[in-house]
Amino acid sequence: MKIERIEWKRLHLPLKDPFEASFGRLAKRDFLLISVHSEGETGYAESVAMPFPYYNEETTDTILYMLDAIMIPMLLKSPIERPEDVDRLFSSIRRNNMAKAALEGAVWDLYAKQQGLSLAHALGGKRKEIDVGVSVGIEPSVEDVVRKVEGFVADGYKKIKVKIKPGFDITLIEALRKRFGDSLPLMADANSAYTLDQLDLIKELDHYNLIMIEQPLAHDDIVDHARLQHQLNTPICLDESIHTAEDARRAIELGSCKIINIKIGRVGGLTEAKKIHDFCQANDVPVWCGGMLESGVGRAHNIAITSLPNFTIPGDTSASSRYWAQDIVVPEVDFLRPGILAVPDGPGIGYAINWSAVEALKVQEKSYSHTNVTI
Ligand SMILES: O=C(O)CCC(=O)c1ccccc1C(=O)O
Ligand SMILES: [Mg+2]
């Protein structure tokens, strides 16, 4: 697999409605669409960092720097046979997982296309359809969230995740249970907004039959989460705290969580995502695929990894129309049946790029080949 050219295009894609979590509010997506070219095929992926370092330490600009100064030159000068070689190549670079994942993901798509396989199949996924849920942001009032959830329930989403923060938690969950009853598959994501000092408040959430509580405590903690899990009936799911399969092993050994949210970007790529999946499967810990408000390209990667067998809980990969007036893929990501997405069986990610949409959203771009990169 001789990599001849690598490009990024920086896109600004406006959200239909601003999305808010305890870490901040977002009105548009600012991300890099990555293309990796080899022998007539092109692999695609996108960078998933937020524009601010409040979810994790990366931003679109830190990714741009890492790709431009370090990772693209490294990739262009290294012999690559399989996508796992990219994971190995970048293993000496500490963290910067979303930068690594953006390039590694494009090489996975390229590799699958060169083998004539769907990305799902290349990863070892067998599932042809996946159940999906939706993540609902914080709104000005509890009633606003209830109204939004009404729409998503009507759409047929299989899991409703709501964002919570101190002062916007028990009253919200209470209102949702009152309106939709106990059988609605409901969970809450705190994005690290609480500490163990709020134990009594967090324990109140035990009364609402939540499927799980996602990342209640600090982004870099597994010790307090273990103490909390031992006093909580509701399963804890870790998102921010898990960056590697080793992190997953430690958290599971300690009893810090009963479920893991796998995000390809947060863990540095599909190779590591698959390792976490496999470790969790061997230890009877279910996983699901988290979202980062991706365009259709990132959504396609999420669908592919979700075809693996231990993704037994509906993820955050909703339809394109949940976020975008127009997505950058054709066809757009849409339900096969309510709450169900088809896993594409065409080569690679199974979606084409809508280049006229990309050109309209583009704010910056750069192309690299052996002739313009000093290696
Ligand atoms: O719909 C999605 O893509 C998931 C939205 C979401 O919850 C989220 C979005 C941005 C950053 C972090 C998170 C999260 O899961 O914590
Ligand atoms: Mg989360």
CSV table of C-alpha atoms and ligand atoms in Angstrom, one decimal:
chain,number,residue,atom,x,y,z
A,1,MET,CA,0.0,0.0,0.0
A,2,LYS,CA,2.1,2.9,-1.3
A,3,ILE,CA,0.5,6.1,0.1
A,4,GLU,CA,1.0,8.8,-2.6
A,5,ARG,CA,-0.9,11.8,-1.3
A,6,ILE,CA,-2.7,13.0,1.8
A,7,GLU,CA,-5.1,15.9,2.0
A,8,TRP,CA,-7.1,17.7,4.6
A,9,LYS,CA,-10.0,20.1,4.0
A,10,ARG,CA,-11.2,22.1,7.0
A,11,LEU,CA,-15.0,22.4,6.9
A,12,HIS,CA,-17.5,24.5,8.9
A,13,LEU,CA,-20.8,22.6,9.0
A,14,PRO,CA,-23.6,24.5,10.8
A,15,LEU,CA,-25.7,22.4,13.2
A,16,LYS,CA,-29.5,22.7,12.7
A,17,ASP,CA,-29.8,23.6,16.4
A,18,PRO,CA,-26.9,24.4,18.9
A,19,PHE,CA,-25.8,21.4,21.0
A,20,GLU,CA,-25.1,21.9,24.7
A,21,ALA,CA,-23.4,19.7,27.3
A,22,SER,CA,-21.9,20.4,30.7
A,23,PHE,CA,-18.6,21.2,28.9
A,24,GLY,CA,-20.0,23.9,26.6
A,25,ARG,CA,-22.2,24.8,23.7
A,26,LEU,CA,-21.6,24.3,19.9
A,27,ALA,CA,-23.4,26.0,17.0
A,28,LYS,CA,-21.4,24.5,14.1
A,29,ARG,CA,-18.9,21.7,13.5
A,30,ASP,CA,-15.3,22.7,12.7
A,31,PHE,CA,-13.5,19.6,11.4
A,32,LEU,CA,-11.0,18.1,9.0
A,33,LEU,CA,-12.0,15.8,6.2
A,34,ILE,CA,-9.0,13.6,5.5
A,35,SER,CA,-8.3,11.9,2.2
A,36,VAL,CA,-5.5,9.3,1.8
A,37,HIS,CA,-4.7,8.3,-1.8
A,38,SER,CA,-3.0,5.1,-3.0
A,39,GLU,CA,-3.0,3.2,-6.3
A,40,GLY,CA,-6.2,4.7,-7.6
A,41,GLU,CA,-8.2,4.4,-4.4
A,42,THR,CA,-9.0,7.0,-1.7
A,43,GLY,CA,-9.8,6.5,1.9
A,44,TYR,CA,-11.7,9.1,4.0
A,45,ALA,CA,-12.1,9.9,7.6
A,46,GLU,CA,-12.8,13.0,9.7
A,47,SER,CA,-11.3,14.6,12.8
A,48,VAL,CA,-13.7,14.6,15.7
A,49,ALA,CA,-12.2,17.1,18.3
A,50,MET,CA,-14.4,19.9,19.5
A,51,PRO,CA,-13.2,23.5,18.7
A,52,PHE,CA,-12.4,23.9,22.5
A,53,PRO,CA,-10.4,21.7,24.9
A,54,TYR,CA,-13.3,21.1,27.3
A,55,TYR,CA,-14.3,17.5,26.3
A,56,ASN,CA,-10.8,16.4,26.0
A,57,GLU,CA,-7.4,18.1,25.5
A,58,GLU,CA,-7.5,18.2,21.7
A,59,THR,CA,-9.0,20.8,19.4
A,60,THR,CA,-9.3,21.1,15.6
A,61,ASP,CA,-6.2,23.3,15.7
A,62,THR,CA,-4.1,20.9,17.8
A,63,ILE,CA,-5.0,18.1,15.3
A,64,LEU,CA,-4.1,20.3,12.4
A,65,TYR,CA,-0.7,21.0,14.0
A,66,MET,CA,0.0,17.3,14.8
A,67,LEU,CA,-1.0,16.2,11.3
A,68,ASP,CA,0.9,18.9,9.5
A,69,ALA,CA,4.1,18.9,11.5
A,70,ILE,CA,4.4,15.3,12.6
A,71,MET,CA,2.0,12.6,11.6
A,72,ILE,CA,1.6,13.2,7.8
A,73,PRO,CA,5.4,13.4,7.2
A,74,MET,CA,5.7,10.2,9.3
A,75,LEU,CA,3.1,8.4,7.4
A,76,LEU,CA,4.4,9.5,4.0
A,77,LYS,CA,7.8,8.1,4.7
A,78,SER,CA,6.8,4.8,6.3
A,79,PRO,CA,6.0,1.6,4.5
A,80,ILE,CA,2.4,0.6,5.4
A,81,GLU,CA,0.9,-2.8,4.6
A,82,ARG,CA,-2.1,-2.8,6.8
A,83,PRO,CA,-4.0,-0.2,8.9
A,84,GLU,CA,-2.6,-1.7,12.1
A,85,ASP,CA,0.8,-0.5,10.9
A,86,VAL,CA,-0.4,3.1,11.2
A,87,ASP,CA,-1.5,2.4,14.8
A,88,ARG,CA,2.0,1.0,15.5
A,89,LEU,CA,3.7,3.9,13.7
A,90,PHE,CA,2.0,6.5,15.9
A,91,SER,CA,2.4,4.5,19.1
A,92,SER,CA,5.5,6.4,20.1
A,93,ILE,CA,3.5,9.7,20.1
A,94,ARG,CA,1.9,10.3,23.4
A,95,ARG,CA,-1.9,10.9,23.3
A,96,ASN,CA,-3.2,13.2,20.5
A,97,ASN,CA,-5.6,10.3,19.9
A,98,MET,CA,-8.1,12.2,17.8
A,99,ALA,CA,-5.3,13.3,15.4
A,100,LYS,CA,-4.1,9.7,15.2
A,101,ALA,CA,-7.6,8.4,14.6
A,102,ALA,CA,-8.2,10.8,11.7
A,103,LEU,CA,-5.3,9.4,9.7
A,104,GLU,CA,-5.6,5.8,10.8
A,105,GLY,CA,-9.4,5.8,9.9
A,106,ALA,CA,-8.7,7.1,6.4
A,107,VAL,CA,-6.1,4.3,5.9
A,108,TRP,CA,-8.7,1.7,7.2
A,109,ASP,CA,-11.2,2.9,4.6
A,110,LEU,CA,-8.5,2.9,1.9
A,111,TYR,CA,-7.4,-0.7,2.9
A,112,ALA,CA,-10.9,-2.0,2.8
A,113,LYS,CA,-11.5,-0.4,-0.6
A,114,GLN,CA,-8.3,-2.0,-1.9
A,115,GLN,CA,-9.4,-5.4,-0.6
A,116,GLY,CA,-12.9,-4.9,-2.1
A,117,LEU,CA,-14.4,-5.2,1.4
A,118,SER,CA,-16.8,-3.1,3.3
A,119,LEU,CA,-15.1,-1.3,6.3
A,120,ALA,CA,-17.4,-3.3,8.6
A,121,HIS,CA,-16.3,-6.6,7.0
A,122,ALA,CA,-12.6,-5.6,7.1
A,123,LEU,CA,-13.0,-4.9,10.9
A,124,GLY,CA,-14.6,-8.3,11.4
A,125,GLY,CA,-18.1,-7.1,11.8
A,126,LYS,CA,-21.0,-9.4,10.9
A,127,ARG,CA,-24.1,-7.4,11.8
A,128,LYS,CA,-26.0,-6.1,8.8
A,129,GLU,CA,-28.2,-3.7,10.7
A,130,ILE,CA,-27.6,-1.7,13.9
A,131,ASP,CA,-30.0,-0.2,16.5
A,132,VAL,CA,-29.3,3.4,17.2
A,133,GLY,CA,-30.2,6.0,19.8
A,134,VAL,CA,-29.9,9.8,20.0
A,135,SER,CA,-28.1,12.1,22.4
A,136,VAL,CA,-30.2,15.1,23.4
A,137,GLY,CA,-28.4,18.3,24.6
A,138,ILE,CA,-29.1,20.6,27.5
A,139,GLU,CA,-31.9,23.2,26.6
A,140,PRO,CA,-33.0,26.4,28.3
A,141,SER,CA,-35.8,24.4,30.2
A,142,VAL,CA,-36.8,20.9,31.2
A,143,GLU,CA,-39.9,21.3,29.0
A,144,ASP,CA,-37.7,22.1,26.0
A,145,VAL,CA,-35.9,18.8,26.4
A,146,VAL,CA,-39.1,16.9,26.9
A,147,ARG,CA,-40.4,18.4,23.7
A,148,LYS,CA,-37.3,17.4,21.8
A,149,VAL,CA,-37.4,13.8,23.2
A,150,GLU,CA,-41.1,13.6,22.1
A,151,GLY,CA,-39.9,14.1,18.5
A,152,PHE,CA,-37.1,11.5,18.8
A,153,VAL,CA,-39.4,8.9,20.4
A,154,ALA,CA,-41.8,9.4,17.5
A,155,ASP,CA,-38.9,8.9,15.1
A,156,GLY,CA,-38.3,5.5,16.6
A,157,TYR,CA,-34.8,6.0,18.3
A,158,LYS,CA,-34.0,2.9,20.4
A,159,LYS,CA,-32.3,4.8,23.2
A,160,ILE,CA,-32.6,8.3,24.5
A,161,LYS,CA,-29.6,9.8,26.1
A,162,VAL,CA,-29.9,13.2,27.8
A,163,LYS,CA,-27.2,15.5,29.0
A,164,ILE,CA,-27.3,16.4,32.6
A,165,LYS,CA,-25.4,18.8,34.9
A,166,PRO,CA,-25.9,20.0,38.5
A,167,GLY,CA,-29.2,21.9,38.6
A,168,PHE,CA,-30.4,20.2,35.4
A,169,ASP,CA,-30.6,16.5,36.4
A,170,ILE,CA,-33.2,15.0,38.8
A,171,THR,CA,-36.0,17.4,37.7
A,172,LEU,CA,-35.3,16.5,34.0
A,173,ILE,CA,-35.2,12.7,34.5
A,174,GLU,CA,-38.3,12.9,36.7
A,175,ALA,CA,-40.2,14.9,34.0
A,176,LEU,CA,-39.1,12.4,31.3
A,177,ARG,CA,-40.2,9.4,33.3
A,178,LYS,CA,-43.5,11.2,34.0
A,179,ARG,CA,-44.1,11.9,30.4
A,180,PHE,CA,-42.8,8.6,28.8
A,181,GLY,CA,-43.2,6.0,31.6
A,182,ASP,CA,-40.7,3.6,32.9
A,183,SER,CA,-40.2,1.6,29.8
A,184,LEU,CA,-38.5,4.3,27.7
A,185,PRO,CA,-34.8,3.2,27.3
A,186,LEU,CA,-33.3,6.3,29.0
A,187,MET,CA,-29.8,7.2,30.1
A,188,ALA,CA,-28.0,10.3,31.3
A,189,ASP,CA,-24.5,11.7,30.4
A,190,ALA,CA,-22.9,14.1,32.9
A,191,ASN,CA,-19.6,14.7,31.0
A,192,SER,CA,-17.8,14.8,34.4
A,193,ALA,CA,-20.0,17.5,35.9
A,194,TYR,CA,-20.1,15.9,39.4
A,195,THR,CA,-17.8,14.9,42.3
A,196,LEU,CA,-18.1,12.3,45.1
A,197,ASP,CA,-19.2,15.1,47.4
A,198,GLN,CA,-22.5,15.0,45.5
A,199,LEU,CA,-23.0,11.2,46.2
A,200,ASP,CA,-26.5,11.7,47.7
A,201,LEU,CA,-27.6,13.6,44.7
A,202,ILE,CA,-26.2,11.0,42.2
A,203,LYS,CA,-27.8,8.2,44.2
A,204,GLU,CA,-31.2,9.8,43.7
A,205,LEU,CA,-30.7,8.9,40.0
A,206,ASP,CA,-31.0,5.2,41.1
A,207,HIS,CA,-34.8,5.6,41.4
A,208,TYR,CA,-35.4,6.2,37.7
A,209,ASN,CA,-34.5,2.9,36.0
A,210,LEU,CA,-31.8,4.4,33.8
A,211,ILE,CA,-29.9,2.1,31.5
A,212,MET,CA,-26.7,3.7,32.7
A,213,ILE,CA,-25.1,7.0,33.9
A,214,GLU,CA,-22.3,8.1,31.6
A,215,GLN,CA,-19.1,9.7,33.0
A,216,PRO,CA,-20.5,11.3,36.2
A,217,LEU,CA,-17.1,12.0,37.8
A,218,ALA,CA,-13.8,13.5,36.6
A,219,HIS,CA,-12.5,13.0,33.1
A,220,ASP,CA,-9.2,11.5,34.4
A,221,ASP,CA,-10.6,9.3,37.2
A,222,ILE,CA,-11.3,5.6,37.6
A,223,VAL,CA,-10.8,5.4,41.4
A,224,ASP,CA,-13.8,7.6,42.5
A,225,HIS,CA,-15.9,6.0,39.8
A,226,ALA,CA,-15.2,2.6,41.4
A,227,ARG,CA,-16.2,4.0,44.8
A,228,LEU,CA,-19.4,5.4,43.3
A,229,GLN,CA,-20.2,2.2,41.3
A,230,HIS,CA,-20.0,0.2,44.5
A,231,GLN,CA,-22.7,2.4,46.0
A,232,LEU,CA,-24.9,2.7,43.0
A,233,ASN,CA,-27.3,0.1,41.4
A,234,THR,CA,-27.4,2.0,38.0
A,235,PRO,CA,-24.5,0.9,35.8
A,236,ILE,CA,-21.8,3.5,35.3
A,237,CYS,CA,-20.5,3.9,31.7
A,238,LEU,CA,-17.1,5.5,31.1
A,239,ASP,CA,-16.5,7.8,28.2
A,240,GLU,CA,-13.8,10.4,28.9
A,241,SER,CA,-11.7,8.2,31.2
A,242,ILE,CA,-11.0,5.4,28.6
A,243,HIS,CA,-8.3,6.1,26.0
A,244,THR,CA,-6.9,2.6,25.5
A,245,ALA,CA,-7.6,-1.1,26.0
A,246,GLU,CA,-5.3,-0.9,29.0
A,247,ASP,CA,-7.5,1.9,30.5
A,248,ALA,CA,-10.5,-0.4,29.9
A,249,ARG,CA,-8.7,-3.3,31.7
A,250,ARG,CA,-7.8,-1.2,34.7
A,251,ALA,CA,-11.3,0.3,35.0
A,252,ILE,CA,-13.0,-3.1,34.7
A,253,GLU,CA,-10.6,-4.7,37.2
A,254,LEU,CA,-11.3,-1.9,39.7
A,255,GLY,CA,-15.0,-2.0,39.2
A,256,SER,CA,-15.2,1.6,38.0
A,257,CYS,CA,-17.9,0.8,35.3
A,258,LYS,CA,-20.1,-1.9,34.0
A,259,ILE,CA,-20.4,-0.5,30.4
A,260,ILE,CA,-17.9,1.3,28.1
A,261,ASN,CA,-18.7,3.9,25.5
A,262,ILE,CA,-16.2,3.4,22.6
A,263,LYS,CA,-15.4,6.5,20.5
A,264,ILE,CA,-13.0,5.8,17.7
A,265,GLY,CA,-11.4,9.3,18.0
A,266,ARG,CA,-11.0,9.3,21.8
A,267,VAL,CA,-9.2,5.9,21.7
A,268,GLY,CA,-6.8,6.8,18.8
A,269,GLY,CA,-8.5,4.8,15.9
A,270,LEU,CA,-10.3,1.7,14.8
A,271,THR,CA,-7.4,-0.6,15.7
A,272,GLU,CA,-7.6,0.4,19.4
A,273,ALA,CA,-11.4,0.6,19.3
A,274,LYS,CA,-11.5,-3.1,18.2
A,275,LYS,CA,-9.0,-4.1,20.9
A,276,ILE,CA,-11.3,-2.4,23.6
A,277,HIS,CA,-14.3,-4.2,22.0
A,278,ASP,CA,-12.5,-7.6,22.1
A,279,PHE,CA,-11.3,-7.1,25.7
A,280,CYS,CA,-14.8,-6.1,26.9
A,281,GLN,CA,-16.4,-9.0,25.1
A,282,ALA,CA,-14.0,-11.4,26.8
A,283,ASN,CA,-15.0,-9.9,30.1
A,284,ASP,CA,-18.7,-9.7,29.6
A,285,VAL,CA,-18.8,-5.9,29.6
A,286,PRO,CA,-21.1,-4.6,26.9
A,287,VAL,CA,-20.0,-1.6,24.8
A,288,TRP,CA,-21.7,1.0,22.6
A,289,CYS,CA,-20.5,3.5,20.1
A,290,GLY,CA,-20.5,7.1,21.2
A,291,GLY,CA,-20.7,10.1,18.9
A,292,MET,CA,-18.9,13.4,18.5
A,293,LEU,CA,-21.5,15.1,16.3
A,294,GLU,CA,-19.8,13.7,13.2
A,295,SER,CA,-20.6,14.4,9.6
A,296,GLY,CA,-21.6,11.4,7.5
A,297,VAL,CA,-18.0,10.4,7.1
A,298,GLY,CA,-17.5,9.9,10.8
A,299,ARG,CA,-21.0,8.4,11.1
A,300,ALA,CA,-20.0,5.8,8.5
A,301,HIS,CA,-17.0,4.8,10.5
A,302,ASN,CA,-19.2,4.5,13.6
A,303,ILE,CA,-21.7,2.3,11.8
A,304,ALA,CA,-18.8,0.0,10.6
A,305,ILE,CA,-17.4,-0.5,14.1
A,306,THR,CA,-20.9,-1.0,15.6
A,307,SER,CA,-21.3,-4.1,13.4
A,308,LEU,CA,-18.9,-6.0,15.8
A,309,PRO,CA,-20.8,-8.4,18.1
A,310,ASN,CA,-20.2,-6.9,21.5
A,311,PHE,CA,-21.8,-3.5,20.5
A,312,THR,CA,-25.1,-4.7,22.2
A,313,ILE,CA,-26.4,-1.3,23.3
A,314,PRO,CA,-27.7,1.2,20.8
A,315,GLY,CA,-25.1,4.0,20.2
A,316,ASP,CA,-25.3,7.7,19.5
A,317,THR,CA,-25.0,7.4,15.7
A,318,SER,CA,-28.3,9.0,14.7
A,319,ALA,CA,-29.4,9.9,11.2
A,320,SER,CA,-27.8,12.8,9.3
A,321,SER,CA,-31.0,14.8,9.6
A,322,ARG,CA,-30.8,14.9,13.4
A,323,TYR,CA,-27.9,17.4,13.1
A,324,TRP,CA,-27.5,18.6,9.5
A,325,ALA,CA,-29.7,20.4,7.0
A,326,GLN,CA,-27.3,18.8,4.4
A,327,ASP,CA,-24.7,16.2,5.1
A,328,ILE,CA,-21.5,15.8,3.1
A,329,VAL,CA,-22.2,12.2,2.1
A,330,VAL,CA,-24.4,10.6,-0.5
A,331,PRO,CA,-26.7,9.0,0.3
A,332,GLU,CA,-27.2,10.7,3.7
A,333,VAL,CA,-27.2,8.4,6.7
A,334,ASP,CA,-30.9,7.5,7.1
A,335,PHE,CA,-33.0,4.9,8.8
A,336,LEU,CA,-33.6,1.6,7.1
A,337,ARG,CA,-36.6,1.2,9.5
A,338,PRO,CA,-37.3,3.5,12.5
A,339,GLY,CA,-34.2,3.4,14.9
A,340,ILE,CA,-32.3,1.1,12.6
A,341,LEU,CA,-29.4,1.8,10.2
A,342,ALA,CA,-28.2,-0.5,7.6
A,343,VAL,CA,-24.5,-1.4,7.6
A,344,PRO,CA,-23.4,-0.7,4.1
A,345,ASP,CA,-21.9,-3.6,2.1
A,346,GLY,CA,-20.2,-1.6,-0.6
A,347,PRO,CA,-16.4,-1.1,-0.5
A,348,GLY,CA,-15.0,0.9,2.4
A,349,ILE,CA,-17.2,3.2,4.4
A,350,GLY,CA,-20.0,2.6,1.8
A,351,TYR,CA,-20.9,6.3,1.3
A,352,ALA,CA,-19.7,8.7,-1.4
A,353,ILE,CA,-18.5,12.2,-0.7
A,354,ASN,CA,-20.8,15.1,-1.8
A,355,TRP,CA,-18.0,17.2,-3.2
A,356,SER,CA,-20.1,20.2,-4.0
A,357,ALA,CA,-21.3,20.3,-0.4
A,358,VAL,CA,-17.7,20.0,0.7
A,359,GLU,CA,-16.5,22.8,-1.5
A,360,ALA,CA,-19.3,25.1,-0.2
A,361,LEU,CA,-18.3,24.4,3.5
A,362,LYS,CA,-14.5,24.5,3.0
A,363,VAL,CA,-12.5,27.2,4.8
A,364,GLN,CA,-8.9,25.9,4.4
A,365,GLU,CA,-7.1,23.0,2.8
A,366,LYS,CA,-3.7,21.4,2.2
A,367,SER,CA,-2.3,18.6,0.1
A,368,TYR,CA,0.9,16.6,0.9
A,369,SER,CA,2.9,14.3,-1.3
A,370,HIS,CA,6.5,13.1,-1.4
A,371,THR,CA,7.4,16.2,-3.4
A,372,ASN,CA,6.2,18.9,-1.0
A,373,VAL,CA,7.0,17.2,2.3
A,374,THR,CA,10.5,17.1,3.6
A,375,ILE,CA,11.1,13.5,4.8
B,1,LIG,O1,-24.8,12.6,18.9
B,1,LIG,C1,-23.6,12.5,19.1
B,1,LIG,O2,-22.8,12.5,18.2
B,1,LIG,C2,-23.2,12.4,20.6
B,1,LIG,C3,-23.3,13.7,21.2
B,1,LIG,C4,-22.6,13.7,22.6
B,1,LIG,O3,-23.2,13.2,23.5
B,1,LIG,C5,-21.2,14.3,22.7
B,1,LIG,C6,-20.9,15.2,21.7
B,1,LIG,C7,-19.7,15.9,21.8
B,1,LIG,C8,-18.8,15.6,22.7
B,1,LIG,C9,-19.1,14.6,23.7
B,1,LIG,C10,-20.3,13.9,23.6
B,1,LIG,C11,-20.5,12.8,24.6
B,1,LIG,O4,-20.9,11.7,24.4
B,1,LIG,O5,-20.0,13.0,25.8
B,2,MG,MG,-20.3,11.1,26.8
